[in-house]
Short mmCIF file of C-alpha atoms in Angstrom, two decimals:
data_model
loop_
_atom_site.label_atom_id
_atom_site.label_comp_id
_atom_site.label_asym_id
_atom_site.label_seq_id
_atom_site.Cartn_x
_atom_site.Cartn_y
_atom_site.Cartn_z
CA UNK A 1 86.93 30.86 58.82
CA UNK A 2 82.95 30.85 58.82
CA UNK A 3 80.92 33.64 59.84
CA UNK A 4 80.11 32.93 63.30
CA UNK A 5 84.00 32.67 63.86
CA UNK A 6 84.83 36.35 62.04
CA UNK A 7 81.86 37.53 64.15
CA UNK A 8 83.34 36.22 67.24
CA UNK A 9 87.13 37.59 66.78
CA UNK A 10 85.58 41.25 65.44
CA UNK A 11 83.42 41.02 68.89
CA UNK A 12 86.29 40.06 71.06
CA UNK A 13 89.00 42.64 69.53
CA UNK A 14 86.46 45.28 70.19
CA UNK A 15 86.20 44.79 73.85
CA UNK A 16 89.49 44.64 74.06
CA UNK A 17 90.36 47.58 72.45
CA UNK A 18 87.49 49.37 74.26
CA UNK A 19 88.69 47.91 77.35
CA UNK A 20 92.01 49.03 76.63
CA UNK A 21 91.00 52.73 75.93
CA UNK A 22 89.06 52.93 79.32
CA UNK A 23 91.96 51.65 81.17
CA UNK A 24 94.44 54.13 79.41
CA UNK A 25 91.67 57.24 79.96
CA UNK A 26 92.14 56.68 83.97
CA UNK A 27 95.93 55.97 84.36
CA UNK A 28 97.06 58.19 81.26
CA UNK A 29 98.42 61.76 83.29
CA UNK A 30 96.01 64.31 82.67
CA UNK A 31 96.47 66.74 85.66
CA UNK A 32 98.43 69.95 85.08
CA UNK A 33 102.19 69.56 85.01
CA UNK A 34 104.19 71.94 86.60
CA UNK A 35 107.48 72.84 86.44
CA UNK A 36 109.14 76.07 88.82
CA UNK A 37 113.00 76.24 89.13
CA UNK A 38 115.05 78.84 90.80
CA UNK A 39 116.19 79.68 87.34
CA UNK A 40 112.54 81.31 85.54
CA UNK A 41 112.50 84.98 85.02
CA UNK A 42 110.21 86.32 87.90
CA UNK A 43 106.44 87.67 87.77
CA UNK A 44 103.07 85.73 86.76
CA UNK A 45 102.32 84.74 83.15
CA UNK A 46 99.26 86.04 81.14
CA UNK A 47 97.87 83.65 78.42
CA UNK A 48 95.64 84.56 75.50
CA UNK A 49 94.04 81.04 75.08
CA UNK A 50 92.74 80.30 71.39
CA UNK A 51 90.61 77.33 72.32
CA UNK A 52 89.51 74.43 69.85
CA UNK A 53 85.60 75.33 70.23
CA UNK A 54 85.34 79.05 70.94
CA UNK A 55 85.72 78.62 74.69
CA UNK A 56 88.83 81.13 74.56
CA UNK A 57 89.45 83.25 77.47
CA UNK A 58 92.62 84.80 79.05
CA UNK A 59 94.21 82.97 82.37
CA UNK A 60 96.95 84.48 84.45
CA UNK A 61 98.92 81.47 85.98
CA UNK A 62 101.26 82.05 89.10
CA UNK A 63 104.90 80.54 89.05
CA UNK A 64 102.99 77.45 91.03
CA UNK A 65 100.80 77.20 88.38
CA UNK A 66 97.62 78.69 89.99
CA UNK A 67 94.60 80.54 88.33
CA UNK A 68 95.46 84.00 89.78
CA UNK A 69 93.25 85.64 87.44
CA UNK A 70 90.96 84.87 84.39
CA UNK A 71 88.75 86.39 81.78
CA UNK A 72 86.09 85.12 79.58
CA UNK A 73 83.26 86.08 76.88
CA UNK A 74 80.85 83.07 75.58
CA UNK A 75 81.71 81.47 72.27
CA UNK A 76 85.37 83.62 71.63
CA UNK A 77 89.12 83.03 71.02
CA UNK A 78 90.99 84.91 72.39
CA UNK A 79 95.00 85.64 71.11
CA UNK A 80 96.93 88.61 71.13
CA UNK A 81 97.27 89.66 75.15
CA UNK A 82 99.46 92.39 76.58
CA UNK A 83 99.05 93.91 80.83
CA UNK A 84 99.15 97.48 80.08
CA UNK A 85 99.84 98.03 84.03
CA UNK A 86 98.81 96.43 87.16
CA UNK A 87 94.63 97.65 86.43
CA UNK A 88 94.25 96.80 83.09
CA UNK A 89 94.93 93.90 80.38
CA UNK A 90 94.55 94.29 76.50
CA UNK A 91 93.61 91.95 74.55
CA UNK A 92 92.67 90.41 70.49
CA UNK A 93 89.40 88.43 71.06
CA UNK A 94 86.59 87.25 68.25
CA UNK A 95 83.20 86.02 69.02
CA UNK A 96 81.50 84.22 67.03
CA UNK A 97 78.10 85.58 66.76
CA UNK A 98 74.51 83.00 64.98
CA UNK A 99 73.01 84.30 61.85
CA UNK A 100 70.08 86.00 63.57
CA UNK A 101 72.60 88.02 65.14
CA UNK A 102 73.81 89.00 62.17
CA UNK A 103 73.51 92.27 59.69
CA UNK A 104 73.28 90.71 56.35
CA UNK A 105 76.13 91.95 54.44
CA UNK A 106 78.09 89.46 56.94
CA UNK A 107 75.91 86.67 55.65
CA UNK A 108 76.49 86.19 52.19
CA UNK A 109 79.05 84.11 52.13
CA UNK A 110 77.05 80.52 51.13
CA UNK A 111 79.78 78.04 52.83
CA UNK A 112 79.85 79.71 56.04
CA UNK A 113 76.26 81.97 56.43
CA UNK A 114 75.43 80.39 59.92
CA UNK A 115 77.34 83.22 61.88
CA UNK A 116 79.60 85.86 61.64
CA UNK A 117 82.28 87.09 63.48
CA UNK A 118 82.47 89.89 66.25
CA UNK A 119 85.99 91.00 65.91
CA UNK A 120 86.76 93.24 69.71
CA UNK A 121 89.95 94.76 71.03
CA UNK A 122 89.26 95.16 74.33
CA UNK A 123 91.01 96.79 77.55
CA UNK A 124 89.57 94.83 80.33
CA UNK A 125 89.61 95.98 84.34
CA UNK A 126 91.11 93.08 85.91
CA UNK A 127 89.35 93.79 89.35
CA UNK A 128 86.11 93.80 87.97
CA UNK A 129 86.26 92.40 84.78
CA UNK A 130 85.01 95.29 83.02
CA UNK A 131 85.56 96.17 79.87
CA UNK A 132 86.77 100.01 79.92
CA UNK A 133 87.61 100.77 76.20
CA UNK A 134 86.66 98.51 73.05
CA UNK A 135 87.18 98.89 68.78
CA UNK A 136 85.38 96.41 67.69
CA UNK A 137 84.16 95.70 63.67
CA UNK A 138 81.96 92.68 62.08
CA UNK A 139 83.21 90.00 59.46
CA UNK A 140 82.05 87.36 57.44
CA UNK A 141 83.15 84.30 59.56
CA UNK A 142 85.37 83.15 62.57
CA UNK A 143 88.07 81.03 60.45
CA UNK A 144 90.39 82.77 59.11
CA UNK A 145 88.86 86.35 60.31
CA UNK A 146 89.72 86.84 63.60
CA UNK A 147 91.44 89.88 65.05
CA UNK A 148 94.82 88.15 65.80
CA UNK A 149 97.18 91.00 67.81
CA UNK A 150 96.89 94.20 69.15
CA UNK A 151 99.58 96.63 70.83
CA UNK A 152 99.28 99.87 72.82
CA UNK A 153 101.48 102.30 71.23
CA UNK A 154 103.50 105.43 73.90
CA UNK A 155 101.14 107.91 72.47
CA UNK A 156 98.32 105.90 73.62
CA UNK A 157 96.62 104.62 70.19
CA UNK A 158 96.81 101.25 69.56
CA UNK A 159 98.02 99.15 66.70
CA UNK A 160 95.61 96.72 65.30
CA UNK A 161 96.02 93.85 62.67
CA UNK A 162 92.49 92.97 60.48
CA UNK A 163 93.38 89.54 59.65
CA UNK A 164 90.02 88.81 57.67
CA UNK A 165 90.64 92.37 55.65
CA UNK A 166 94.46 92.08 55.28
CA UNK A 167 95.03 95.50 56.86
CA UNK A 168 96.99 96.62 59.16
CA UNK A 169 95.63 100.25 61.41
CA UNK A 170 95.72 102.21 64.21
CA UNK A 171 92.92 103.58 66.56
CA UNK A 172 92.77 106.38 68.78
CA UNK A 173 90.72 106.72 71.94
CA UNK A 174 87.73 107.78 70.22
CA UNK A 175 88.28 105.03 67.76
CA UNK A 176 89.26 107.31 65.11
CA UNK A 177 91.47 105.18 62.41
CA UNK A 178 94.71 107.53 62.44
CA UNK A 179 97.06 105.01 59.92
CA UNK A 180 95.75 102.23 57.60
CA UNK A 181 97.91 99.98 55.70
CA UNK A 182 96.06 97.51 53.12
CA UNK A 183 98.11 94.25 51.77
CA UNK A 184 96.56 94.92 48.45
CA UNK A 185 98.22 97.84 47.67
CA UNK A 186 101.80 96.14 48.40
CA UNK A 187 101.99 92.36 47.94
CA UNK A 188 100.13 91.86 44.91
CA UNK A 189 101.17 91.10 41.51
CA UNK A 190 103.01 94.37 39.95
CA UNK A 191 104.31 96.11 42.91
CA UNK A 192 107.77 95.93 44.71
CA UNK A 193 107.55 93.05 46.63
CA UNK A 194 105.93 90.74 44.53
CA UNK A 195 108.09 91.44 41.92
CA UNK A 196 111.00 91.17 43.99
CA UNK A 197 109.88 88.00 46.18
CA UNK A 198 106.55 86.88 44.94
CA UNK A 199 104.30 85.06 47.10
CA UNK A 200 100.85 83.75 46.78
CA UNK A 201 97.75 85.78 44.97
CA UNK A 202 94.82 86.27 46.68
CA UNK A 203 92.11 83.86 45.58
CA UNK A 204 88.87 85.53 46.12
CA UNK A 205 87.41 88.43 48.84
CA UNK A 206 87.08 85.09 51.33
CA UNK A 207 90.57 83.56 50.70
CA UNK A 208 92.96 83.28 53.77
CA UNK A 209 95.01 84.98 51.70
CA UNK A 210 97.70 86.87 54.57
CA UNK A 211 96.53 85.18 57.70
CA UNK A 212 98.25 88.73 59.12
CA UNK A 213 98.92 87.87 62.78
CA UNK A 214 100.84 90.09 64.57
CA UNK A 215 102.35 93.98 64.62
CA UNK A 216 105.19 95.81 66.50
CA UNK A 217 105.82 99.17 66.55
CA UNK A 218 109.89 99.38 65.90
CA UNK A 219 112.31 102.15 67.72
CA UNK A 220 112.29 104.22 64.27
CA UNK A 221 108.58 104.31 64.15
CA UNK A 222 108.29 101.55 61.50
CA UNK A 223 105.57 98.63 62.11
CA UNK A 224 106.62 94.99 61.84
CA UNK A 225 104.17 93.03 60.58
CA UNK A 226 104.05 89.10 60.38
CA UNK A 227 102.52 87.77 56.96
CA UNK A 228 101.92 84.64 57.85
CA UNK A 229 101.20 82.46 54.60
CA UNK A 230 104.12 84.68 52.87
CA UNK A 231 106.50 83.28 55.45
CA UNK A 232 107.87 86.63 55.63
CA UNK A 233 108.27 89.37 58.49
CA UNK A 234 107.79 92.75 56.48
CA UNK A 235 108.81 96.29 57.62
CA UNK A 236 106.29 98.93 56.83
CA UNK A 237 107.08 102.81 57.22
CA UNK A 238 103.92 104.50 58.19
CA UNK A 239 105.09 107.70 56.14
CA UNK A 240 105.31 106.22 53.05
CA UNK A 241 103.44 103.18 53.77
CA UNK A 242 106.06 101.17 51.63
CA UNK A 243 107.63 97.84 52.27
CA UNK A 244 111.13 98.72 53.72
CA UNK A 245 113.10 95.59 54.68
CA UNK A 246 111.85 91.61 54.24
CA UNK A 247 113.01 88.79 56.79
CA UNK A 248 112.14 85.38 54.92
CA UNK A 249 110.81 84.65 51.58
CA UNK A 250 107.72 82.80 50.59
CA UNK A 251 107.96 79.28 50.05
CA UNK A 252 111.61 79.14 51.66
CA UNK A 253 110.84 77.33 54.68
CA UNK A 254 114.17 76.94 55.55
CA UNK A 255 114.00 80.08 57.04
CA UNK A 256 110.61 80.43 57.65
CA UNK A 257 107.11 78.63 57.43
CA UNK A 258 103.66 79.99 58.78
CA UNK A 259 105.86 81.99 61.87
CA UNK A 260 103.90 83.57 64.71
CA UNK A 261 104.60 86.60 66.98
CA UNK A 262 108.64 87.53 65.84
CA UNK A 263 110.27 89.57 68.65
CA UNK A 264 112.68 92.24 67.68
CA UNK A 265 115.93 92.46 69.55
CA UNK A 266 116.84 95.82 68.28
CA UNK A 267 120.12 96.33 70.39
CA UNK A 268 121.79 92.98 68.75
CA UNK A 269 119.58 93.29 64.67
CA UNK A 270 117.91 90.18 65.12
CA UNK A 271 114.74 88.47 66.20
CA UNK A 272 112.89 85.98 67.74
CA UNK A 273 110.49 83.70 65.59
CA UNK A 274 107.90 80.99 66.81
CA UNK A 275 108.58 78.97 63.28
CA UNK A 276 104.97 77.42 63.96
CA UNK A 277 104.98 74.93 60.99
CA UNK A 278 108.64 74.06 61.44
CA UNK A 279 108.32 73.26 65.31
CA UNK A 280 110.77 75.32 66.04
CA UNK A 281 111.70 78.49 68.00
CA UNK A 282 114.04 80.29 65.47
CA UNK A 283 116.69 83.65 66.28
CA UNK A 284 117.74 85.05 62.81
CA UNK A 285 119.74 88.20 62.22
CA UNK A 286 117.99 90.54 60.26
CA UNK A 287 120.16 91.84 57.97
CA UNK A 288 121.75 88.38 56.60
CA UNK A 289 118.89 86.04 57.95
CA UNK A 290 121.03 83.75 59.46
CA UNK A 291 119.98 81.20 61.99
CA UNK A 292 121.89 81.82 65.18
CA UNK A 293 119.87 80.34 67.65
CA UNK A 294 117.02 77.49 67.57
CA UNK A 295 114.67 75.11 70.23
CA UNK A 296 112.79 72.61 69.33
CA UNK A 297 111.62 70.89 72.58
CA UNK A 298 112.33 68.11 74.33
CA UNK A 299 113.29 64.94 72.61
CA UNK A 300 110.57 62.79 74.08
CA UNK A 301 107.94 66.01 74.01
CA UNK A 302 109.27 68.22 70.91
CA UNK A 303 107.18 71.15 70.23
CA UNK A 304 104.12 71.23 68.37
CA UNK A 305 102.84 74.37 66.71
CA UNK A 306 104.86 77.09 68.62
CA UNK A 307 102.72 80.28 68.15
CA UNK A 308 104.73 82.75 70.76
CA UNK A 309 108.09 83.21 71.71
CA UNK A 310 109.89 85.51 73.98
CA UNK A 311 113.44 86.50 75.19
CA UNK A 312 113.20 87.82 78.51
CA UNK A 313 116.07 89.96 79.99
CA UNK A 314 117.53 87.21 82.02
CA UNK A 315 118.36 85.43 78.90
CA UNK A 316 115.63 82.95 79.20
CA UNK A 317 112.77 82.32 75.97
CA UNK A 318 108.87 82.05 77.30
CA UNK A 319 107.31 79.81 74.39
CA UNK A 320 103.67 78.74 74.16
CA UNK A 321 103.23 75.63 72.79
CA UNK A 322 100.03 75.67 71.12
CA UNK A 323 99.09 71.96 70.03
CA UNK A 324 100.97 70.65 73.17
CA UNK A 325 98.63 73.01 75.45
CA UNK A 326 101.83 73.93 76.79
CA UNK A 327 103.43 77.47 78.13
CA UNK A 328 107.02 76.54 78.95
CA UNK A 329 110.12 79.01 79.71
CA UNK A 330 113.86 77.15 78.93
CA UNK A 331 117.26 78.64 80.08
CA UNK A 332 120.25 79.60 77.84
CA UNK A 333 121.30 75.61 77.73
CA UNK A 334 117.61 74.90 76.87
CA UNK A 335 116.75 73.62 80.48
CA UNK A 336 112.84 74.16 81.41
CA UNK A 337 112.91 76.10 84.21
CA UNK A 338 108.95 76.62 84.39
CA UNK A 339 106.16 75.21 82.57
CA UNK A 340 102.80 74.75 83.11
CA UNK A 341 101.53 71.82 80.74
CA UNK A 342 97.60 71.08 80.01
CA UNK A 343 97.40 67.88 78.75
CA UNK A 344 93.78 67.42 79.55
CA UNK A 345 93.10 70.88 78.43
CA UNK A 346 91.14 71.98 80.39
CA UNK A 347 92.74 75.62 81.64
CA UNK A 348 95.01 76.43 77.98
CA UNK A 349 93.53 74.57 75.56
CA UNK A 350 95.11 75.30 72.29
CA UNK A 351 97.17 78.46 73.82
CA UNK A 352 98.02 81.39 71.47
CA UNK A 353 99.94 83.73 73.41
CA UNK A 354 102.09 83.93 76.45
CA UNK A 355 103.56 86.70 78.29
CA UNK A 356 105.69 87.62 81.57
CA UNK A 357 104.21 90.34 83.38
CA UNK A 358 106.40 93.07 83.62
CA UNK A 359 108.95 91.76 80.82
CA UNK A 360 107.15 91.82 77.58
CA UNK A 361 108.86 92.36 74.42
CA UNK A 362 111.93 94.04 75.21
CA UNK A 363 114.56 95.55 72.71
CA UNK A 364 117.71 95.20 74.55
CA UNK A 365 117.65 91.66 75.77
CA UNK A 366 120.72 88.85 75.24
CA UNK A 367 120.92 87.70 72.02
CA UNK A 368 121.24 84.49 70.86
CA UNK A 369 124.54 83.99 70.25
CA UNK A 370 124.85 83.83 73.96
CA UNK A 371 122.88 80.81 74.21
CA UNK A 372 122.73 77.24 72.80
CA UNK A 373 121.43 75.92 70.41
CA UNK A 374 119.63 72.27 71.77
CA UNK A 375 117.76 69.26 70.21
CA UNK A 376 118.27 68.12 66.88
CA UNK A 377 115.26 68.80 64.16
CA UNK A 378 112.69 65.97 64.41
CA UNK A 379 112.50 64.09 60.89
CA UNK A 380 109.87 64.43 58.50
CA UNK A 381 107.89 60.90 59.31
CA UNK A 382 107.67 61.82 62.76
CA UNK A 383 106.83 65.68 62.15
CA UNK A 384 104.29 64.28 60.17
CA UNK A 385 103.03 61.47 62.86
CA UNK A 386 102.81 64.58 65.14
CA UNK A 387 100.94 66.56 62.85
CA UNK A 388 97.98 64.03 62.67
CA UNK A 389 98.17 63.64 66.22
CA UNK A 390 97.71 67.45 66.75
CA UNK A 391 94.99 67.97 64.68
CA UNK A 392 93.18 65.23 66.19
CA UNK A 393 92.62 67.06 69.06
CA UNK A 394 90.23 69.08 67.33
CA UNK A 395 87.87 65.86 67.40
CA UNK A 396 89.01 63.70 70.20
CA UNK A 397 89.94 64.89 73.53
CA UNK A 398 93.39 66.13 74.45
CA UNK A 399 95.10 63.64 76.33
CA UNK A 400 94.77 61.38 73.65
CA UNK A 401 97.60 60.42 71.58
CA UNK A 402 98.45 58.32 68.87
CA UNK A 403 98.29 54.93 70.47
CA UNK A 404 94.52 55.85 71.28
CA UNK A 405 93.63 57.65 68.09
CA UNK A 406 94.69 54.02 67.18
CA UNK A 407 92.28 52.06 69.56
CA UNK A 408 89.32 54.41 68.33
CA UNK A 409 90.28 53.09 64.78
CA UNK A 410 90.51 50.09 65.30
CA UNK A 411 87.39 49.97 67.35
CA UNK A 412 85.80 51.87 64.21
CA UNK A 413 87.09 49.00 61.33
CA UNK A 414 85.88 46.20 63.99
CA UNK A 415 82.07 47.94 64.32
CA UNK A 416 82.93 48.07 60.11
CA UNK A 417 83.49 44.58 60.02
CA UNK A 418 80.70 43.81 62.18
CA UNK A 419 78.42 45.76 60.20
CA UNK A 420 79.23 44.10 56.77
CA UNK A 421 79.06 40.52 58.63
CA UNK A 422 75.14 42.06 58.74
CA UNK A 423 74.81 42.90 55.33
CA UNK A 424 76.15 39.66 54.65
CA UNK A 425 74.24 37.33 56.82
CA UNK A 426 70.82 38.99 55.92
CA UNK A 427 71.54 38.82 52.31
CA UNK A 428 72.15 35.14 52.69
CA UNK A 429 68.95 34.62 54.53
CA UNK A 430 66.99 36.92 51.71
CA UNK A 431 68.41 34.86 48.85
CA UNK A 432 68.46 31.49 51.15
CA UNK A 433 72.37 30.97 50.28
CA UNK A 434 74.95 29.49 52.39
#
């Protein structure tokens, strides 16, 4: 084949591929899909959206799938979110802030010195928007030190968890710390648990070392706390601040692997895990850690990244679907009964957290032994095909898929191809070879 034939076919596979992709970006559905059955626990749904480029913000979406209400601060993520009554919504937001913004200490980090982070726990007046109470603190960066969850305690302090500083605290409402817990002191090499479970060391003052995401205060006063890259759910009493009770061990990730947001069903010992790196939405008892109850999507649509899960006292689970921009809610035999789906992204992109207002996190809702168990695990070729789809969508927009991520490389090797036909033909015209 001579070089004005190669040249030809590279040209022609590029239209077509180009072509292709322009035909697919108008047909492919990219309008919100909504699903609202008779069966979905009742109330609106309040979503702390994460966001792939700081444009987080909370959304309230009605059963229909309507914008009822919405929140927003300029370059943020937003996570943890919780309606403290009908006035007010709390929330776990981060901003990232530029250098000049910036006191110094929060700049010396060489890899990362163009911002830092403005870590804010906010209560926010949802008629006017206001914010009516804040703790905020600085950090180093956005990645890996945002302020992940927050939770309004009965005695009206809230619980915090310091994701960047691997703590764990509570404010009052003068912003007084009243309880601070440190991962330092307990997970390290040489105390209890690492001697008991081990688990990874930390690295350097920058490392992701925890990625601590979320905190419940128990019935008996105890804090659960969600060590993320442990792959363990940890007990802490705030007497003795020691580590009472484990769920999980790390590196097992048969029981557990980078989980988000457990819910504790104290009335039946177990809890509800968003198994984020597993795809899965897990139920273990706590005392023997046994799997009792699992969901892993659809078969044509499994989940991708679950960060949130929820058993609400009809017996139903609210999950948010992160990578999927999903937030769906599935009966006992693992039915959607609602879901609002995002595939353009454009409302929930990346979604963190989900809840029902007026349900929350409730103590004495149906276990799941009451429910089944749906949807065989996918297999590791296509968890991994999903995987590279996911985090694609941190580049290319949303409603693209594998089949396009495909087109764009292919269009990319063909511009290649053209490129080194170039190189080629002007080096035969310098050297005046055929």
């Amino acid at each position: 084949m001579n070089q004005r034939t190669r040249v030809t076919v590279a040209a022609v596979v590029i239209a077509l591929l180009i072509a292709s992709l322009g035909v697919q970006a108008v047909v492919i559905e990219r309008e919100h899909r909504v699903v609202n059955d008779d069966g979905r626990y009742p109330g609106n749904t309040l979503v702390g959206v994460h966001s792939y480029d700081e444009t987080g913000r909370i959304v309230e979406l009605t059963p229909d799938g309507e914008v009822a209400w919405e929140w927003s601060v300029p370059e943020s993520r937003v996570f943890g979110v919780e309606q403290l009554d009908e006035e007010t919504v709390l929330a776990a937001v981060a901003v990232k802030r530029l250098a000049e913004d910036c006191d110094e200490e929060y700049l010396e980090y060489e890899e990362k010195d163009g911002h830092c982070v403005r870590n804010r726990v906010v209560e926010i007046d949802k008629e006017s928007g206001e914010v009516v109470w804040e703790y905020d603190w600085y950090d180093e960066f956005i990645a890996w030190h945002e302020v992940h969850d927050v939770e309004r305690l009965e005695n009206g302090e809230t619980a915090i968890v310091d994701m960047g500083n691997d703590r764990a605290f509570t404010v009052d409402r003068d912003g007084e710390i009243t309880w601070e817990w440190h991962a330092e002191d307990h997970l390290t090499p040489g105390t209890p648990f690492y001697e008991e479970y081990g688990g990874p060391e930390r690295e350097g003052e920058h490392d992701d070392w925890t990625h601590m995401n979320d905190i419940d205060r128990l019935e008996n006063g105890n804090f659960q706390l969600s060590i993320r890259n442990f792959d363990v759910i940890i007990e802490v009493d705030p007497e003795t601040d020691e580590v009472v009770d484990v769920v999980g061990e790390p590196g097992n990730h048969d029981v557990l692997d980078k989980q988000h947001n457990p819910h504790r069903i104290e009335d039946q010992g177990t809890m509800v895990v968003a198994d984020s790196e597993n795809g899965r939405i897990v139920e273990l008892d706590v005392e023997s850690e046994e799997r009792i109850w699992r969901y892993t999507g659809p078969a044509t649509d499994p989940l991708q990244w679950p960060r949130d899960a929820d058993r609400l006292p009809n017996g139903n689970t609210l999950i948010t679907d992160s990578r999927n921009n999903r937030v769906l809610e599935v009966d006992p035999d693992g039915e959607i009964v609602w879901q609002f789906g995002d595939p353009d992204g454009t409302v929930i992109p990346l979604a963190y957290e989900a809840d029902r207002i007026g349900a929350g996190e409730q103590s004495d809702v149906p276990p799941g032994s009451e429910l089944t168990a749906v949807e065989d695990e996918p297999g590791a070729i296509t968890a991994t095909i999903r995987e590279w789809e996911a985090m694609a969508q941190y580049v290319f927009p949303t409603w693209m898929h594998l089949p396009q991520i495909l087109h764009v490389v292919g269009i990319a090797f063909g511009v290649l191809w053209l490129c080194a036909e170039g190189v080629v033909f002007g080096w035969r015209r310098l050297t005046g070879s055929r």
